[in-house]
C-alpha positions as protocol buffer text, in pm:
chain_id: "A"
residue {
  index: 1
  type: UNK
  ca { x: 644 y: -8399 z: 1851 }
}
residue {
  index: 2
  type: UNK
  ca { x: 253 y: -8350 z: 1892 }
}
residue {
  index: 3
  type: UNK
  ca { x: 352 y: -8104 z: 2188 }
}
residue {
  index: 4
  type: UNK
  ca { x: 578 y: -7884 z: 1962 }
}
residue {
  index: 5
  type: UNK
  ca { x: 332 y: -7865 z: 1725 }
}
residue {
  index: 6
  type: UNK
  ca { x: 87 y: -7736 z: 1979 }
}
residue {
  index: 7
  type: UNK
  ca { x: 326 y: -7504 z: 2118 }
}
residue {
  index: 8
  type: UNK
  ca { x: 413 y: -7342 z: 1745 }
}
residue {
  index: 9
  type: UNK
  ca { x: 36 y: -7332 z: 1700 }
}
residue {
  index: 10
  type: UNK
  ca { x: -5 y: -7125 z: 2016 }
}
residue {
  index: 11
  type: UNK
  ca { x: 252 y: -6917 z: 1975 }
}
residue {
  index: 12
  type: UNK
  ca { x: 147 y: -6836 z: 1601 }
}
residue {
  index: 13
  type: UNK
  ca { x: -234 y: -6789 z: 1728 }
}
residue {
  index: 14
  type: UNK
  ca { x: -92 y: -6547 z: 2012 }
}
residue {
  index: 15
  type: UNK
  ca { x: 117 y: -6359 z: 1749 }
}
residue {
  index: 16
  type: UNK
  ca { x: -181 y: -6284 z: 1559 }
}
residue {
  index: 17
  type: UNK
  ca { x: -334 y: -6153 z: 1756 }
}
residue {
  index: 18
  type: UNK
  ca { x: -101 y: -5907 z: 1901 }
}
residue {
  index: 19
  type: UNK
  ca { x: -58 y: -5783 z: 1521 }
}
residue {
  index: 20
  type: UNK
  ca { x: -448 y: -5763 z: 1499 }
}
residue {
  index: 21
  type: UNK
  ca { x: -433 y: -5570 z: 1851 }
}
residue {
  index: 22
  type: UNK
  ca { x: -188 y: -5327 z: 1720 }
}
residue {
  index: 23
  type: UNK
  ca { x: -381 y: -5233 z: 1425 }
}
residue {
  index: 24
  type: UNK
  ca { x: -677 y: -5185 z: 1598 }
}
residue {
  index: 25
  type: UNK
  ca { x: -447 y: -4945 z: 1857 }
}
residue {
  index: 26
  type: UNK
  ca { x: -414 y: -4658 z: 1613 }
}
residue {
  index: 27
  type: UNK
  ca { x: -460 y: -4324 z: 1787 }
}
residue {
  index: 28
  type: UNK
  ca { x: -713 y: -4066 z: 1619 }
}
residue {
  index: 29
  type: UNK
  ca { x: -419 y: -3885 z: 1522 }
}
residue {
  index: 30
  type: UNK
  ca { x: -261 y: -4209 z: 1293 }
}
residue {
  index: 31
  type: UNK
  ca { x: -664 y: -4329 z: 1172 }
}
residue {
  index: 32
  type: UNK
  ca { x: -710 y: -3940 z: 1026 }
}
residue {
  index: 33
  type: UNK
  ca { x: -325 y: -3872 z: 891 }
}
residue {
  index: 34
  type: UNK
  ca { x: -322 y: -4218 z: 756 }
}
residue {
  index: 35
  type: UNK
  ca { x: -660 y: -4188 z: 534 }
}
residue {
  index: 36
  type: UNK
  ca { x: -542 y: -3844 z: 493 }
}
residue {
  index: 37
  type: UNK
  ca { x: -195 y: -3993 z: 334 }
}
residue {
  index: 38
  type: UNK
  ca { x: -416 y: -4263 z: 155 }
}
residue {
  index: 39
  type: UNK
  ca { x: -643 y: -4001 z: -36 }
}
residue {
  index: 40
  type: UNK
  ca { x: -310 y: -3807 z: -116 }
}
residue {
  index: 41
  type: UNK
  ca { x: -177 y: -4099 z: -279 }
}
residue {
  index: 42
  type: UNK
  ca { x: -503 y: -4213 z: -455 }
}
residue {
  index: 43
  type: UNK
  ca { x: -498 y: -3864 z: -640 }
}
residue {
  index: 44
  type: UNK
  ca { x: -88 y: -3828 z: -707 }
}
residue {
  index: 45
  type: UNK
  ca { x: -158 y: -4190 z: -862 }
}
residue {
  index: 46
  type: UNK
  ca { x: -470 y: -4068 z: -1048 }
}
residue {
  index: 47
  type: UNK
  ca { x: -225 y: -3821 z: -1183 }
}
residue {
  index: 48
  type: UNK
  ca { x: 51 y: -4029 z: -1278 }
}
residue {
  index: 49
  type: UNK
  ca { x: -212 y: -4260 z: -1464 }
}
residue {
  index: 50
  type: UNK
  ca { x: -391 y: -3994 z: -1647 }
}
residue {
  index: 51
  type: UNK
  ca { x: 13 y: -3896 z: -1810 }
}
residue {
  index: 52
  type: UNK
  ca { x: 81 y: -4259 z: -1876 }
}
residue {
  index: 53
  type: UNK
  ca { x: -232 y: -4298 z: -2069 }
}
residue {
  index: 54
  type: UNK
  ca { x: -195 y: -4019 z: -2241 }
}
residue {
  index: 55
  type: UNK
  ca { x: 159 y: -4166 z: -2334 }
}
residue {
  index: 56
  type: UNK
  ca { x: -1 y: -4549 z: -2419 }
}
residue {
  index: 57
  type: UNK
  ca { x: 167 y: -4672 z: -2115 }
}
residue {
  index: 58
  type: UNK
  ca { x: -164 y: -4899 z: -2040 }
}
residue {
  index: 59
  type: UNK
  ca { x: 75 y: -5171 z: -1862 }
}
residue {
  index: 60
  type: UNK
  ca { x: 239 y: -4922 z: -1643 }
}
residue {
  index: 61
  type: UNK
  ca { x: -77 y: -4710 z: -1572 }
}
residue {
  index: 62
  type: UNK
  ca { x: -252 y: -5093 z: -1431 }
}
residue {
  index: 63
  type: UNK
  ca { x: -45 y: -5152 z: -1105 }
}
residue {
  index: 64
  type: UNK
  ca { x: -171 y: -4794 z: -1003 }
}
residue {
  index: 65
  type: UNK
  ca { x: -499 y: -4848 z: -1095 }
}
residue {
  index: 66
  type: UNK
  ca { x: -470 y: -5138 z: -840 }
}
residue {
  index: 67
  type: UNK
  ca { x: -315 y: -4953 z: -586 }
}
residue {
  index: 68
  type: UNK
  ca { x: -597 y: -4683 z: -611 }
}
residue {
  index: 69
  type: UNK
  ca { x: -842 y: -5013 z: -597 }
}
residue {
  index: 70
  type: UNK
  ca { x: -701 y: -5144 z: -273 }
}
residue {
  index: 71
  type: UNK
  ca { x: -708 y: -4809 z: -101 }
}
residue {
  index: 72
  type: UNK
  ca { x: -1068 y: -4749 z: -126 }
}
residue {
  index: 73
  type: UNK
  ca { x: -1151 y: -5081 z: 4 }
}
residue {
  index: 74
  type: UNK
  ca { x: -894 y: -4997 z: 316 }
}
residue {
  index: 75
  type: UNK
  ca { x: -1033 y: -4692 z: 340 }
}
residue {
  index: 76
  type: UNK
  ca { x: -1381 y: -4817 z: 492 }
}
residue {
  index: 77
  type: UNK
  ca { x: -1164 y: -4895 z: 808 }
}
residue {
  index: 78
  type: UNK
  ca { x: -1058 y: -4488 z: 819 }
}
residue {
  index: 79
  type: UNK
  ca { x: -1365 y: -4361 z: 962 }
}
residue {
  index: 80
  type: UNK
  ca { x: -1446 y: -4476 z: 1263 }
}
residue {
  index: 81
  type: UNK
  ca { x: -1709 y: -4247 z: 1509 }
}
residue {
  index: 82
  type: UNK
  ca { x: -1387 y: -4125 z: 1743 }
}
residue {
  index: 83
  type: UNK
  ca { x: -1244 y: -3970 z: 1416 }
}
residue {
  index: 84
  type: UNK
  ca { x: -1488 y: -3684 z: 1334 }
}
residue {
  index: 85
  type: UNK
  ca { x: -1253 y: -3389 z: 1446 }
}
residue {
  index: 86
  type: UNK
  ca { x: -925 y: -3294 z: 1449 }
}
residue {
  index: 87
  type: UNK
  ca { x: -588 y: -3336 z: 1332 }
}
residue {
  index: 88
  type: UNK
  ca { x: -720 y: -3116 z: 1008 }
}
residue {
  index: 89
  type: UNK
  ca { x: -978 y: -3374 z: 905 }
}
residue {
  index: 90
  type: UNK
  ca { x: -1136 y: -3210 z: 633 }
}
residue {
  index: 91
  type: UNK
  ca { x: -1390 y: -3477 z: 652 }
}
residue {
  index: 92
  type: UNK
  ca { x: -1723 y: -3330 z: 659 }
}
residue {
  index: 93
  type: UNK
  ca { x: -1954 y: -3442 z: 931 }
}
residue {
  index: 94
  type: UNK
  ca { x: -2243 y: -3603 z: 660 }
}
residue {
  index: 95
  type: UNK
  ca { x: -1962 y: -3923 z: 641 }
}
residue {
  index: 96
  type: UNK
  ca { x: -2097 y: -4045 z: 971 }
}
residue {
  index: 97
  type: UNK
  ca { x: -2507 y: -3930 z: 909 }
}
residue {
  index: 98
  type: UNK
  ca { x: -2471 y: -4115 z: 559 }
}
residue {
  index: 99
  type: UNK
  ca { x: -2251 y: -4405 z: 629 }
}
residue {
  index: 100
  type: UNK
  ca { x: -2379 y: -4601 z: 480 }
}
residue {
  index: 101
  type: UNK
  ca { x: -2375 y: -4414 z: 146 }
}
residue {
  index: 102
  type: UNK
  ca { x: -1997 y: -4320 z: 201 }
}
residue {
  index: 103
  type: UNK
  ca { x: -1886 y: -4699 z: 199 }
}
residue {
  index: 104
  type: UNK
  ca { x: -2096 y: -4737 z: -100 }
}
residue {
  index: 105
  type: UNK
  ca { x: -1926 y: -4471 z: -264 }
}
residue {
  index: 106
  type: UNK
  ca { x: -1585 y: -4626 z: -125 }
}
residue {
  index: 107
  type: UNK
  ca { x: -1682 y: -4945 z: -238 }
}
residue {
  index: 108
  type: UNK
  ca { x: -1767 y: -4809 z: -608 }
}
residue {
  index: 109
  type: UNK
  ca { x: -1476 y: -4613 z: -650 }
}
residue {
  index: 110
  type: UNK
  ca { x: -1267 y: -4950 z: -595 }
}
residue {
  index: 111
  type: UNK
  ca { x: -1500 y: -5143 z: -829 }
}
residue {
  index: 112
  type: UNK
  ca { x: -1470 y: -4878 z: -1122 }
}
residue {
  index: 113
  type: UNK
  ca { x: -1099 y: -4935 z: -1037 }
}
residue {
  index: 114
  type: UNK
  ca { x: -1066 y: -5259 z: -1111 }
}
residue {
  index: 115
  type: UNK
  ca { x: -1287 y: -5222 z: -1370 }
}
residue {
  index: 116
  type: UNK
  ca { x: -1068 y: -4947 z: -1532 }
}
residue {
  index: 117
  type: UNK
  ca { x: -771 y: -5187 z: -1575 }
}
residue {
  index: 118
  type: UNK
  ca { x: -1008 y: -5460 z: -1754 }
}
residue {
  index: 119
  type: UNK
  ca { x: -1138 y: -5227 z: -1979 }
}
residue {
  index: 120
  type: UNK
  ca { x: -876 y: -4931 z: -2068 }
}
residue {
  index: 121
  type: UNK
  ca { x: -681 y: -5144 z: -2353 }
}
residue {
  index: 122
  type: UNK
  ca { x: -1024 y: -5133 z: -2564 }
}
residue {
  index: 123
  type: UNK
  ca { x: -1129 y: -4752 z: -2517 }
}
residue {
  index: 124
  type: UNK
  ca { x: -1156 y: -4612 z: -2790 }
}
residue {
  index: 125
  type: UNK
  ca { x: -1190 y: -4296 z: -2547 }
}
residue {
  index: 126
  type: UNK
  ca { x: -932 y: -4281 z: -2289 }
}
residue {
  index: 127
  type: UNK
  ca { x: -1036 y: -3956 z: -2137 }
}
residue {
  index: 128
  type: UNK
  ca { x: -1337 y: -4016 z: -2155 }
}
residue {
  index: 129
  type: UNK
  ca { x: -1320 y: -4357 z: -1985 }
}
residue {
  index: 130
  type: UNK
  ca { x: -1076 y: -4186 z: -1724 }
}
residue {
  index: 131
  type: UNK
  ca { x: -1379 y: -3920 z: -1611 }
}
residue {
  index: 132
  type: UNK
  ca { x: -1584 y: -4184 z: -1583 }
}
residue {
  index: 133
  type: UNK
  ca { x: -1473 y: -4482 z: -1427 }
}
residue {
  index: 134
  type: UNK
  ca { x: -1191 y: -4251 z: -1163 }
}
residue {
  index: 135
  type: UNK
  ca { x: -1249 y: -3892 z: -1162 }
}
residue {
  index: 136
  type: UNK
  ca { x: -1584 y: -3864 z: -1156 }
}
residue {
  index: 137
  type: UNK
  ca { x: -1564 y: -4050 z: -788 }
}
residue {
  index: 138
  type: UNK
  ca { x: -1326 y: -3831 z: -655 }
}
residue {
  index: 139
  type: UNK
  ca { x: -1589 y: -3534 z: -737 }
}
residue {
  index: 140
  type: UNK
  ca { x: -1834 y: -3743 z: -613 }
}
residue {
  index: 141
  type: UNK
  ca { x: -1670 y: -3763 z: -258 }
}
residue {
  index: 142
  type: UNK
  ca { x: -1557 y: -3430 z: -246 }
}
residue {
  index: 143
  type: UNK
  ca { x: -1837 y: -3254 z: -319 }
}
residue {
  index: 144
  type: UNK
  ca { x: -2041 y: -3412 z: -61 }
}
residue {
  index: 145
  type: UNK
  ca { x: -1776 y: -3528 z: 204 }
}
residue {
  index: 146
  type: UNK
  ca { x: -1518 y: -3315 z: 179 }
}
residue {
  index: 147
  type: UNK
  ca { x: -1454 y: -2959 z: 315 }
}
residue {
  index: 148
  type: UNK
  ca { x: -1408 y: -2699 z: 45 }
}
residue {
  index: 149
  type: UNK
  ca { x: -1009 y: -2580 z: 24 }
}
């Protein structure tokens, strides 16, 4: 019995890591088009939210609001030095000078986030609350990191 048990465990440890190999295996091409896709779908969210609230649909708006939460945090692992150029990045250079900053700003954006879905029920300005907590990051990012379009 003990040697089943050690043969599960190595198997499950060996498993692992294969799935932690293949994640690290993306090409340039997947690292850019994925954060690419993940930025898309952080502002088509930021969309849908800003109609729910606009509708009262605070419950509905949430799960976004989450989703949007989650992807900035991901989104730290979407710049790595190989992915500077190419595959229309229209990342600007700066990301990789001011690192640093950039995952702060990441890292921000997520907090306001999560923030935003504490704190929406009891706004007495919804709008308002919207600029500040998840719009006024995206301008933040583009305006700095971002090529113009």
């Amino acid at each position: 019995m003990i040697q089943k048990i050690k043969i599960i465990k190595t198997f499950i440890i060996i498993l692992s890591l294969s799935f932690s190999f293949s994640a690290n295996a993306q090409t340039v091409e997947e690292i850019i088009k994925g954060r690419k896709a993940m930025f898309s779908e952080n502002y088509q969210n930021g969309k849908k939210i800003s109609i729910l609230l606009k509708s009262n649909k605070i419950e509905e708006a949430k799960p976004l609001m989450k989703k949007i939460s989650d992807n900035y945090i991901k989104l730290l692992d979407y710049f790595p030095e190989n992915t500077k150029e190419g595959f229309k990045t229209e990342s600007l250079p700066i990301i990789w000078e001011e690192k640093e900053n950039f995952n702060n700003l990441m890292t921000k954006a997520s907090s306001d986030m999560a923030e935003l879905t504490k704190i929406i029920e009891g706004s007495d300005d919804i709008r308002g609350t919207l600029g500040k907590l998840m719009w006024s990051n995206c301008k933040a990012c583009h305006s700095k990191y971002r090529q113009e379009h």
